[in-house]
């Protein structure tokens, strides 16, 4: 069975969308990827979209989603980004809180380092949750 990962941030418009985009691209179908927000915005941050497009990853058509208890129950790994207190805790799940700067209101020069840190964390996460082929 494929592992599933849920990325959660407040607005589900920047960090969690970039993380989900990277994991979807790098896992190549080997991981089920979800993202949500405790207070989702109505659209993805356009600077996050541009930063990911530079990496060849299209997140422009994603839609911010509200965090649900069901989403947390379905995930094997739950990664919060600045909203850990809003996330329900269930036994048997792996929880991580990634402290990352918020890209909201930032220019592309400020968002690139956030994007690059997310990519490094995704690569490390993949190495931990996927068996070596």
mmCIF file of N, CA, C and O in Angstrom, residues 3-108:
data_model
loop_
_atom_site.group_PDB
_atom_site.id
_atom_site.type_symbol
_atom_site.label_atom_id
_atom_site.label_comp_id
_atom_site.label_asym_id
_atom_site.label_seq_id
_atom_site.Cartn_x
_atom_site.Cartn_y
_atom_site.Cartn_z
ATOM 1 N N UNK A 3 2.237 4.879 0.839
ATOM 2 C CA UNK A 3 2.112 5.818 1.960
ATOM 3 C C UNK A 3 1.363 7.066 1.509
ATOM 4 O O UNK A 3 1.371 7.417 0.321
ATOM 5 N N UNK A 4 0.688 7.723 2.451
ATOM 6 C CA UNK A 4 -0.006 8.965 2.130
ATOM 7 C C UNK A 4 0.503 10.072 3.040
ATOM 8 O O UNK A 4 0.767 9.853 4.225
ATOM 9 N N UNK A 5 0.644 11.258 2.456
ATOM 10 C CA UNK A 5 1.178 12.409 3.173
ATOM 11 C C UNK A 5 0.203 13.567 3.016
ATOM 12 O O UNK A 5 -0.260 13.857 1.906
ATOM 13 N N UNK A 6 -0.081 14.229 4.134
ATOM 14 C CA UNK A 6 -0.936 15.415 4.148
ATOM 15 C C UNK A 6 -0.105 16.606 4.598
ATOM 16 O O UNK A 6 0.514 16.568 5.661
ATOM 17 N N UNK A 7 -0.081 17.642 3.775
ATOM 18 C CA UNK A 7 0.603 18.892 4.121
ATOM 19 C C UNK A 7 -0.442 19.901 4.558
ATOM 20 O O UNK A 7 -1.437 20.105 3.858
ATOM 21 N N UNK A 8 -0.197 20.542 5.702
ATOM 22 C CA UNK A 8 -1.171 21.483 6.249
ATOM 23 C C UNK A 8 -0.496 22.806 6.582
ATOM 24 O O UNK A 8 0.532 22.837 7.271
ATOM 25 N N UNK A 9 -1.052 23.896 6.065
ATOM 26 C CA UNK A 9 -0.668 25.228 6.516
ATOM 27 C C UNK A 9 -1.958 26.029 6.686
ATOM 28 O O UNK A 9 -3.045 25.511 6.441
ATOM 29 N N UNK A 10 -1.863 27.247 7.133
ATOM 30 C CA UNK A 10 -3.066 28.008 7.455
ATOM 31 C C UNK A 10 -3.924 28.217 6.212
ATOM 32 O O UNK A 10 -5.113 27.896 6.196
ATOM 33 N N UNK A 11 -3.331 28.736 5.135
ATOM 34 C CA UNK A 11 -4.131 29.139 3.985
ATOM 35 C C UNK A 11 -4.170 28.135 2.839
ATOM 36 O O UNK A 11 -4.946 28.317 1.899
ATOM 37 N N UNK A 12 -3.339 27.093 2.885
ATOM 38 C CA UNK A 12 -3.255 26.100 1.812
ATOM 39 C C UNK A 12 -3.079 26.798 0.460
ATOM 40 O O UNK A 12 -3.671 26.408 -0.534
ATOM 41 N N UNK A 13 -2.266 27.849 0.464
ATOM 42 C CA UNK A 13 -2.078 28.638 -0.755
ATOM 43 C C UNK A 13 -0.613 28.796 -1.133
ATOM 44 O O UNK A 13 -0.302 29.237 -2.236
ATOM 45 N N UNK A 14 0.303 28.427 -0.246
ATOM 46 C CA UNK A 14 1.728 28.634 -0.498
ATOM 47 C C UNK A 14 2.553 27.421 -0.134
ATOM 48 O O UNK A 14 2.772 26.519 -0.949
ATOM 49 N N UNK A 15 3.014 27.386 1.126
ATOM 50 C CA UNK A 15 3.937 26.332 1.566
ATOM 51 C C UNK A 15 3.400 24.920 1.330
ATOM 52 O O UNK A 15 4.103 24.071 0.766
ATOM 53 N N UNK A 16 2.186 24.660 1.784
ATOM 54 C CA UNK A 16 1.652 23.296 1.661
ATOM 55 C C UNK A 16 1.416 22.928 0.203
ATOM 56 O O UNK A 16 1.577 21.767 -0.185
ATOM 57 N N UNK A 17 1.070 23.907 -0.628
ATOM 58 C CA UNK A 17 0.880 23.631 -2.054
ATOM 59 C C UNK A 17 2.222 23.347 -2.733
ATOM 60 O O UNK A 17 2.323 22.453 -3.584
ATOM 61 N N UNK A 18 3.264 24.104 -2.372
ATOM 62 C CA UNK A 18 4.589 23.845 -2.948
ATOM 63 C C UNK A 18 5.087 22.470 -2.521
ATOM 64 O O UNK A 18 5.620 21.709 -3.342
ATOM 65 N N UNK A 19 4.896 22.124 -1.247
ATOM 66 C CA UNK A 19 5.332 20.813 -0.749
ATOM 67 C C UNK A 19 4.589 19.689 -1.465
ATOM 68 O O UNK A 19 5.199 18.705 -1.897
ATOM 69 N N UNK A 20 3.281 19.840 -1.610
ATOM 70 C CA UNK A 20 2.499 18.812 -2.301
ATOM 71 C C UNK A 20 2.937 18.699 -3.760
ATOM 72 O O UNK A 20 3.028 17.598 -4.310
ATOM 73 N N UNK A 21 3.227 19.837 -4.392
ATOM 74 C CA UNK A 21 3.691 19.822 -5.782
ATOM 75 C C UNK A 21 5.001 19.076 -5.933
ATOM 76 O O UNK A 21 5.157 18.250 -6.846
ATOM 77 N N UNK A 22 5.944 19.357 -5.030
ATOM 78 C CA UNK A 22 7.235 18.657 -5.085
ATOM 79 C C UNK A 22 7.071 17.166 -4.834
ATOM 80 O O UNK A 22 7.635 16.339 -5.551
ATOM 81 N N UNK A 23 6.303 16.807 -3.788
ATOM 82 C CA UNK A 23 6.178 15.389 -3.467
ATOM 83 C C UNK A 23 5.487 14.643 -4.601
ATOM 84 O O UNK A 23 5.903 13.545 -4.976
ATOM 85 N N UNK A 24 4.471 15.235 -5.180
ATOM 86 C CA UNK A 24 3.783 14.611 -6.310
ATOM 87 C C UNK A 24 4.758 14.371 -7.460
ATOM 88 O O UNK A 24 4.795 13.278 -8.044
ATOM 89 N N UNK A 25 5.578 15.376 -7.770
ATOM 90 C CA UNK A 25 6.526 15.262 -8.881
ATOM 91 C C UNK A 25 7.639 14.263 -8.578
ATOM 92 O O UNK A 25 7.967 13.414 -9.413
ATOM 93 N N UNK A 26 8.215 14.357 -7.387
ATOM 94 C CA UNK A 26 9.383 13.527 -7.066
ATOM 95 C C UNK A 26 9.020 12.082 -6.731
ATOM 96 O O UNK A 26 9.815 11.173 -6.956
ATOM 97 N N UNK A 27 7.824 11.849 -6.189
ATOM 98 C CA UNK A 27 7.427 10.487 -5.816
ATOM 99 C C UNK A 27 6.970 9.674 -7.027
ATOM 100 O O UNK A 27 6.926 8.452 -6.958
ATOM 101 N N UNK A 28 6.631 10.343 -8.106
ATOM 102 C CA UNK A 28 6.247 9.671 -9.356
ATOM 103 C C UNK A 28 5.185 8.595 -9.130
ATOM 104 O O UNK A 28 5.326 7.463 -9.567
ATOM 105 N N UNK A 29 4.130 8.961 -8.392
ATOM 106 C CA UNK A 29 3.021 8.047 -8.191
ATOM 107 C C UNK A 29 3.184 7.057 -7.057
ATOM 108 O O UNK A 29 2.294 6.247 -6.808
ATOM 109 N N UNK A 30 4.300 7.093 -6.356
ATOM 110 C CA UNK A 30 4.543 6.122 -5.285
ATOM 111 C C UNK A 30 3.997 6.567 -3.934
ATOM 112 O O UNK A 30 4.045 5.807 -2.962
ATOM 113 N N UNK A 31 3.477 7.795 -3.856
ATOM 114 C CA UNK A 31 2.937 8.342 -2.616
ATOM 115 C C UNK A 31 1.626 9.051 -2.942
ATOM 116 O O UNK A 31 1.531 9.740 -3.961
ATOM 117 N N UNK A 32 0.615 8.863 -2.089
ATOM 118 C CA UNK A 32 -0.617 9.642 -2.215
ATOM 119 C C UNK A 32 -0.391 10.970 -1.490
ATOM 120 O O UNK A 32 0.022 10.976 -0.325
ATOM 121 N N UNK A 33 -0.648 12.068 -2.185
ATOM 122 C CA UNK A 33 -0.312 13.394 -1.676
ATOM 123 C C UNK A 33 -1.571 14.248 -1.536
ATOM 124 O O UNK A 33 -2.375 14.330 -2.468
ATOM 125 N N UNK A 34 -1.709 14.875 -0.359
ATOM 126 C CA UNK A 34 -2.851 15.740 -0.083
ATOM 127 C C UNK A 34 -2.357 17.011 0.595
ATOM 128 O O UNK A 34 -1.307 17.013 1.237
ATOM 129 N N UNK A 35 -3.121 18.087 0.466
ATOM 130 C CA UNK A 35 -2.804 19.304 1.204
ATOM 131 C C UNK A 35 -4.109 19.966 1.622
ATOM 132 O O UNK A 35 -5.156 19.765 1.003
ATOM 133 N N UNK A 36 -4.033 20.758 2.700
ATOM 134 C CA UNK A 36 -5.215 21.433 3.220
ATOM 135 C C UNK A 36 -4.783 22.602 4.090
ATOM 136 O O UNK A 36 -3.609 22.727 4.452
ATOM 137 N N UNK A 37 -5.748 23.440 4.439
ATOM 138 C CA UNK A 37 -5.467 24.585 5.288
ATOM 139 C C UNK A 37 -6.536 24.756 6.347
ATOM 140 O O UNK A 37 -7.698 24.406 6.134
ATOM 141 N N UNK A 38 -6.133 25.293 7.489
ATOM 142 C CA UNK A 38 -7.100 25.535 8.557
ATOM 143 C C UNK A 38 -8.015 26.710 8.219
ATOM 144 O O UNK A 38 -9.163 26.768 8.656
ATOM 145 N N UNK A 39 -7.501 27.654 7.423
ATOM 146 C CA UNK A 39 -8.294 28.799 6.948
ATOM 147 C C UNK A 39 -7.933 29.043 5.484
ATOM 148 O O UNK A 39 -7.239 30.005 5.155
ATOM 149 N N UNK A 40 -8.378 28.153 4.580
ATOM 150 C CA UNK A 40 -7.926 28.234 3.190
ATOM 151 C C UNK A 40 -8.327 29.534 2.490
ATOM 152 O O UNK A 40 -9.401 30.075 2.722
ATOM 153 N N UNK A 41 -7.416 30.016 1.655
ATOM 154 C CA UNK A 41 -7.679 31.176 0.795
ATOM 155 C C UNK A 41 -8.523 30.712 -0.395
ATOM 156 O O UNK A 41 -8.775 29.531 -0.571
ATOM 157 N N UNK A 42 -8.894 31.658 -1.244
ATOM 158 C CA UNK A 42 -9.705 31.284 -2.406
ATOM 159 C C UNK A 42 -8.855 30.936 -3.622
ATOM 160 O O UNK A 42 -9.369 30.435 -4.614
ATOM 161 N N UNK A 43 -7.537 31.182 -3.555
ATOM 162 C CA UNK A 43 -6.665 30.819 -4.679
ATOM 163 C C UNK A 43 -5.237 30.613 -4.184
ATOM 164 O O UNK A 43 -4.873 31.044 -3.098
ATOM 165 N N UNK A 44 -4.437 29.948 -5.023
ATOM 166 C CA UNK A 44 -3.026 29.707 -4.723
ATOM 167 C C UNK A 44 -2.263 31.019 -4.883
ATOM 168 O O UNK A 44 -2.538 31.818 -5.773
ATOM 169 N N UNK A 45 -1.283 31.222 -4.012
ATOM 170 C CA UNK A 45 -0.412 32.399 -4.082
ATOM 171 C C UNK A 45 0.273 32.430 -5.457
ATOM 172 O O UNK A 45 0.990 31.488 -5.815
ATOM 173 N N UNK A 46 0.076 33.510 -6.245
ATOM 174 C CA UNK A 46 0.669 33.554 -7.589
ATOM 175 C C UNK A 46 2.197 33.506 -7.581
ATOM 176 O O UNK A 46 2.809 33.009 -8.532
ATOM 177 N N UNK A 47 2.825 33.996 -6.523
ATOM 178 C CA UNK A 47 4.291 33.929 -6.455
ATOM 179 C C UNK A 47 4.737 32.485 -6.206
ATOM 180 O O UNK A 47 5.750 32.036 -6.756
ATOM 181 N N UNK A 48 3.982 31.740 -5.413
ATOM 182 C CA UNK A 48 4.288 30.311 -5.217
ATOM 183 C C UNK A 48 4.135 29.563 -6.541
ATOM 184 O O UNK A 48 4.959 28.707 -6.875
ATOM 185 N N UNK A 49 3.091 29.900 -7.289
ATOM 186 C CA UNK A 49 2.896 29.279 -8.613
ATOM 187 C C UNK A 49 4.100 29.566 -9.508
ATOM 188 O O UNK A 49 4.641 28.655 -10.153
ATOM 189 N N UNK A 50 4.554 30.828 -9.534
ATOM 190 C CA UNK A 50 5.697 31.215 -10.370
ATOM 191 C C UNK A 50 6.978 30.515 -9.918
ATOM 192 O O UNK A 50 7.763 30.041 -10.747
ATOM 193 N N UNK A 51 7.195 30.436 -8.611
ATOM 194 C CA UNK A 51 8.407 29.796 -8.085
ATOM 195 C C UNK A 51 8.440 28.317 -8.448
ATOM 196 O O UNK A 51 9.494 27.778 -8.813
ATOM 197 N N UNK A 52 7.307 27.652 -8.379
ATOM 198 C CA UNK A 52 7.256 26.230 -8.728
ATOM 199 C C UNK A 52 7.374 26.038 -10.243
ATOM 200 O O UNK A 52 7.980 25.060 -10.698
ATOM 201 N N UNK A 53 6.823 26.964 -11.013
ATOM 202 C CA UNK A 53 6.930 26.874 -12.472
ATOM 203 C C UNK A 53 8.400 26.922 -12.901
ATOM 204 O O UNK A 53 8.786 26.264 -13.878
ATOM 205 N N UNK A 54 9.218 27.676 -12.168
ATOM 206 C CA UNK A 54 10.658 27.710 -12.455
ATOM 207 C C UNK A 54 11.287 26.323 -12.313
ATOM 208 O O UNK A 54 12.313 26.031 -12.925
ATOM 209 N N UNK A 55 10.675 25.480 -11.491
ATOM 210 C CA UNK A 55 11.159 24.115 -11.270
ATOM 211 C C UNK A 55 10.473 23.116 -12.207
ATOM 212 O O UNK A 55 10.677 21.919 -12.083
ATOM 213 N N UNK A 56 9.592 23.629 -13.087
ATOM 214 C CA UNK A 56 8.890 22.748 -14.010
ATOM 215 C C UNK A 56 7.693 22.045 -13.385
ATOM 216 O O UNK A 56 7.217 21.031 -13.901
ATOM 217 N N UNK A 57 7.202 22.572 -12.259
ATOM 218 C CA UNK A 57 6.063 21.961 -11.560
ATOM 219 C C UNK A 57 4.895 22.942 -11.596
ATOM 220 O O UNK A 57 5.021 24.077 -11.150
ATOM 221 N N UNK A 58 3.765 22.481 -12.124
ATOM 222 C CA UNK A 58 2.585 23.324 -12.277
ATOM 223 C C UNK A 58 1.612 23.095 -11.125
ATOM 224 O O UNK A 58 1.036 22.016 -10.999
ATOM 225 N N UNK A 59 1.458 24.118 -10.274
ATOM 226 C CA UNK A 59 0.468 24.047 -9.199
ATOM 227 C C UNK A 59 -0.656 25.065 -9.431
ATOM 228 O O UNK A 59 -1.490 25.292 -8.561
ATOM 229 N N UNK A 60 -0.685 25.655 -10.620
ATOM 230 C CA UNK A 60 -1.620 26.743 -10.919
ATOM 231 C C UNK A 60 -3.083 26.313 -10.855
ATOM 232 O O UNK A 60 -3.956 27.130 -10.569
ATOM 233 N N UNK A 61 -3.355 25.046 -11.112
ATOM 234 C CA UNK A 61 -4.746 24.595 -11.164
ATOM 235 C C UNK A 61 -5.214 23.993 -9.842
ATOM 236 O O UNK A 61 -6.358 23.535 -9.754
ATOM 237 N N UNK A 62 -4.346 23.981 -8.850
ATOM 238 C CA UNK A 62 -4.746 23.477 -7.536
ATOM 239 C C UNK A 62 -5.701 24.462 -6.879
ATOM 240 O O UNK A 62 -5.676 25.654 -7.166
ATOM 241 N N UNK A 63 -6.519 23.953 -5.968
ATOM 242 C CA UNK A 63 -7.484 24.782 -5.255
ATOM 243 C C UNK A 63 -7.277 24.577 -3.761
ATOM 244 O O UNK A 63 -7.231 23.433 -3.295
ATOM 245 N N UNK A 64 -7.128 25.657 -2.983
ATOM 246 C CA UNK A 64 -7.004 25.504 -1.534
ATOM 247 C C UNK A 64 -8.217 24.775 -0.947
ATOM 248 O O UNK A 64 -9.356 25.007 -1.365
ATOM 249 N N UNK A 65 -7.939 23.857 -0.013
ATOM 250 C CA UNK A 65 -8.986 23.042 0.595
ATOM 251 C C UNK A 65 -8.961 23.202 2.117
ATOM 252 O O UNK A 65 -7.909 23.397 2.700
ATOM 253 N N UNK A 66 -10.122 23.035 2.720
ATOM 254 C CA UNK A 66 -10.236 23.120 4.179
ATOM 255 C C UNK A 66 -9.711 21.830 4.812
ATOM 256 O O UNK A 66 -9.917 20.733 4.273
ATOM 257 N N UNK A 67 -9.028 21.974 5.927
ATOM 258 C CA UNK A 67 -8.536 20.819 6.678
ATOM 259 C C UNK A 67 -9.714 20.103 7.330
ATOM 260 O O UNK A 67 -10.529 20.723 8.003
ATOM 261 N N UNK A 68 -9.807 18.805 7.103
ATOM 262 C CA UNK A 68 -10.862 18.004 7.725
ATOM 263 C C UNK A 68 -10.242 16.912 8.594
ATOM 264 O O UNK A 68 -9.108 16.474 8.350
ATOM 265 N N UNK A 69 -11.000 16.470 9.566
ATOM 266 C CA UNK A 69 -10.562 15.355 10.411
ATOM 267 C C UNK A 69 -10.348 14.119 9.559
ATOM 268 O O UNK A 69 -9.397 13.360 9.766
ATOM 269 N N UNK A 70 -11.205 13.911 8.587
ATOM 270 C CA UNK A 70 -11.100 12.749 7.704
ATOM 271 C C UNK A 70 -9.775 12.736 6.949
ATOM 272 O O UNK A 70 -9.143 11.697 6.790
ATOM 273 N N UNK A 71 -9.347 13.912 6.476
ATOM 274 C CA UNK A 71 -8.069 13.998 5.744
ATOM 275 C C UNK A 71 -6.913 13.568 6.641
ATOM 276 O O UNK A 71 -5.998 12.864 6.195
ATOM 277 N N UNK A 72 -6.950 13.980 7.896
ATOM 278 C CA UNK A 72 -5.882 13.609 8.830
ATOM 279 C C UNK A 72 -5.927 12.110 9.107
ATOM 280 O O UNK A 72 -4.892 11.441 9.137
ATOM 281 N N UNK A 73 -7.129 11.563 9.283
ATOM 282 C CA UNK A 73 -7.271 10.128 9.554
ATOM 283 C C UNK A 73 -6.709 9.281 8.415
ATOM 284 O O UNK A 73 -6.162 8.205 8.640
ATOM 285 N N UNK A 74 -6.866 9.756 7.166
ATOM 286 C CA UNK A 74 -6.429 8.979 6.008
ATOM 287 C C UNK A 74 -4.923 9.030 5.780
ATOM 288 O O UNK A 74 -4.387 8.187 5.069
ATOM 289 N N UNK A 75 -4.244 10.011 6.353
ATOM 290 C CA UNK A 75 -2.815 10.196 6.082
ATOM 291 C C UNK A 75 -1.948 9.352 7.007
ATOM 292 O O UNK A 75 -2.265 9.174 8.178
ATOM 293 N N UNK A 76 -0.845 8.852 6.465
ATOM 294 C CA UNK A 76 0.160 8.168 7.283
ATOM 295 C C UNK A 76 1.093 9.186 7.930
ATOM 296 O O UNK A 76 1.548 9.009 9.047
ATOM 297 N N UNK A 77 1.395 10.244 7.170
ATOM 298 C CA UNK A 77 2.294 11.299 7.633
ATOM 299 C C UNK A 77 1.551 12.626 7.504
ATOM 300 O O UNK A 77 0.973 12.919 6.457
ATOM 301 N N UNK A 78 1.562 13.412 8.580
ATOM 302 C CA UNK A 78 0.933 14.731 8.581
ATOM 303 C C UNK A 78 2.027 15.756 8.855
ATOM 304 O O UNK A 78 2.696 15.701 9.896
ATOM 305 N N UNK A 79 2.223 16.673 7.908
ATOM 306 C CA UNK A 79 3.252 17.690 8.060
ATOM 307 C C UNK A 79 2.575 19.044 8.139
ATOM 308 O O UNK A 79 1.894 19.468 7.205
ATOM 309 N N UNK A 80 2.749 19.689 9.295
ATOM 310 C CA UNK A 80 2.168 21.014 9.487
ATOM 311 C C UNK A 80 3.241 22.069 9.261
ATOM 312 O O UNK A 80 4.429 21.814 9.443
ATOM 313 N N UNK A 81 2.783 23.228 8.846
ATOM 314 C CA UNK A 81 3.684 24.339 8.532
ATOM 315 C C UNK A 81 3.103 25.599 9.150
ATOM 316 O O UNK A 81 2.459 26.396 8.483
ATOM 317 N N UNK A 82 3.280 25.732 10.459
ATOM 318 C CA UNK A 82 2.824 26.940 11.120
ATOM 319 C C UNK A 82 1.403 26.891 11.625
ATOM 320 O O UNK A 82 0.846 27.916 11.989
ATOM 321 N N UNK A 83 0.786 25.715 11.660
ATOM 322 C CA UNK A 83 -0.587 25.643 12.164
ATOM 323 C C UNK A 83 -0.815 24.344 12.919
ATOM 324 O O UNK A 83 -1.914 23.800 12.909
ATOM 325 N N UNK A 84 0.207 23.838 13.565
ATOM 326 C CA UNK A 84 0.124 22.547 14.243
ATOM 327 C C UNK A 84 -1.010 22.455 15.231
ATOM 328 O O UNK A 84 -1.606 21.394 15.420
ATOM 329 N N UNK A 85 -1.358 23.576 15.873
ATOM 330 C CA UNK A 85 -2.407 23.552 16.883
ATOM 331 C C UNK A 85 -3.787 23.311 16.271
ATOM 332 O O UNK A 85 -4.713 22.896 16.968
ATOM 333 N N UNK A 86 -3.947 23.545 14.975
ATOM 334 C CA UNK A 86 -5.238 23.369 14.321
ATOM 335 C C UNK A 86 -5.447 21.936 13.837
ATOM 336 O O UNK A 86 -6.529 21.589 13.376
ATOM 337 N N UNK A 87 -4.432 21.108 13.945
ATOM 338 C CA UNK A 87 -4.478 19.770 13.370
ATOM 339 C C UNK A 87 -4.829 18.732 14.431
ATOM 340 O O UNK A 87 -4.142 18.646 15.452
ATOM 341 N N UNK A 88 -5.895 17.941 14.208
ATOM 342 C CA UNK A 88 -6.221 16.895 15.178
ATOM 343 C C UNK A 88 -5.131 15.829 15.226
ATOM 344 O O UNK A 88 -4.499 15.536 14.220
ATOM 345 N N UNK A 89 -4.922 15.278 16.406
ATOM 346 C CA UNK A 89 -3.878 14.269 16.614
ATOM 347 C C UNK A 89 -4.542 12.899 16.773
ATOM 348 O O UNK A 89 -5.458 12.736 17.564
ATOM 349 N N UNK A 90 -4.058 11.938 16.011
ATOM 350 C CA UNK A 90 -4.554 10.573 16.100
ATOM 351 C C UNK A 90 -3.369 9.637 16.322
ATOM 352 O O UNK A 90 -2.296 9.848 15.752
ATOM 353 N N UNK A 91 -3.561 8.589 17.129
ATOM 354 C CA UNK A 91 -2.475 7.636 17.350
ATOM 355 C C UNK A 91 -2.110 6.912 16.054
ATOM 356 O O UNK A 91 -2.950 6.729 15.174
ATOM 357 N N UNK A 92 -0.844 6.545 15.959
ATOM 358 C CA UNK A 92 -0.378 5.770 14.814
ATOM 359 C C UNK A 92 0.003 6.601 13.603
ATOM 360 O O UNK A 92 0.377 6.054 12.572
ATOM 361 N N UNK A 93 -0.101 7.913 13.707
ATOM 362 C CA UNK A 93 0.282 8.790 12.613
ATOM 363 C C UNK A 93 1.651 9.393 12.913
ATOM 364 O O UNK A 93 2.017 9.585 14.065
ATOM 365 N N UNK A 94 2.365 9.707 11.880
ATOM 366 C CA UNK A 94 3.634 10.422 12.041
ATOM 367 C C UNK A 94 3.345 11.903 11.822
ATOM 368 O O UNK A 94 2.795 12.291 10.795
ATOM 369 N N UNK A 95 3.703 12.715 12.805
ATOM 370 C CA UNK A 95 3.495 14.157 12.710
ATOM 371 C C UNK A 95 4.839 14.868 12.702
ATOM 372 O O UNK A 95 5.725 14.524 13.476
ATOM 373 N N UNK A 96 4.955 15.852 11.819
ATOM 374 C CA UNK A 96 6.132 16.722 11.802
ATOM 375 C C UNK A 96 5.645 18.144 11.648
ATOM 376 O O UNK A 96 4.650 18.396 10.965
ATOM 377 N N UNK A 97 6.351 19.076 12.265
ATOM 378 C CA UNK A 97 6.053 20.487 12.050
ATOM 379 C C UNK A 97 7.277 21.104 11.405
ATOM 380 O O UNK A 97 8.356 21.110 11.982
ATOM 381 N N UNK A 98 7.120 21.575 10.184
ATOM 382 C CA UNK A 98 8.208 22.207 9.454
ATOM 383 C C UNK A 98 8.099 23.710 9.645
ATOM 384 O O UNK A 98 7.119 24.323 9.230
ATOM 385 N N UNK A 99 9.113 24.280 10.288
ATOM 386 C CA UNK A 99 9.140 25.736 10.467
ATOM 387 C C UNK A 99 9.709 26.362 9.206
ATOM 388 O O UNK A 99 10.883 26.222 8.911
ATOM 389 N N UNK A 100 8.823 27.009 8.464
ATOM 390 C CA UNK A 100 9.197 27.639 7.200
ATOM 391 C C UNK A 100 8.630 29.044 7.176
ATOM 392 O O UNK A 100 7.533 29.286 7.677
ATOM 393 N N UNK A 101 9.344 29.957 6.563
ATOM 394 C CA UNK A 101 8.828 31.317 6.400
ATOM 395 C C UNK A 101 7.560 31.263 5.547
ATOM 396 O O UNK A 101 7.407 30.394 4.698
ATOM 397 N N UNK A 102 6.658 32.185 5.806
ATOM 398 C CA UNK A 102 5.405 32.253 5.052
ATOM 399 C C UNK A 102 5.629 33.056 3.773
ATOM 400 O O UNK A 102 6.055 34.211 3.838
ATOM 401 N N UNK A 103 5.334 32.479 2.591
ATOM 402 C CA UNK A 103 5.543 33.215 1.347
ATOM 403 C C UNK A 103 4.482 34.284 1.068
ATOM 404 O O UNK A 103 4.641 35.075 0.144
ATOM 405 N N UNK A 104 3.428 34.333 1.862
ATOM 406 C CA UNK A 104 2.348 35.298 1.615
ATOM 407 C C UNK A 104 2.901 36.725 1.617
ATOM 408 O O UNK A 104 3.615 37.130 2.537
ATOM 409 N N UNK A 105 2.598 37.472 0.569
ATOM 410 C CA UNK A 105 3.018 38.863 0.483
ATOM 411 C C UNK A 105 4.481 39.063 0.124
ATOM 412 O O UNK A 105 4.963 40.189 0.091
ATOM 413 N N UNK A 106 5.205 37.988 -0.157
ATOM 414 C CA UNK A 106 6.637 38.067 -0.473
ATOM 415 C C UNK A 106 6.845 38.080 -1.986
ATOM 416 O O UNK A 106 6.046 37.526 -2.742
ATOM 417 N N UNK A 107 7.950 38.658 -2.403
ATOM 418 C CA UNK A 107 8.336 38.627 -3.816
ATOM 419 C C UNK A 107 9.031 37.319 -4.146
ATOM 420 O O UNK A 107 9.390 36.541 -3.260
ATOM 421 N N UNK A 108 9.241 37.077 -5.424
ATOM 422 C CA UNK A 108 9.843 35.818 -5.890
ATOM 423 C C UNK A 108 11.225 35.589 -5.285
ATOM 424 O O UNK A 108 11.586 34.457 -4.959
#
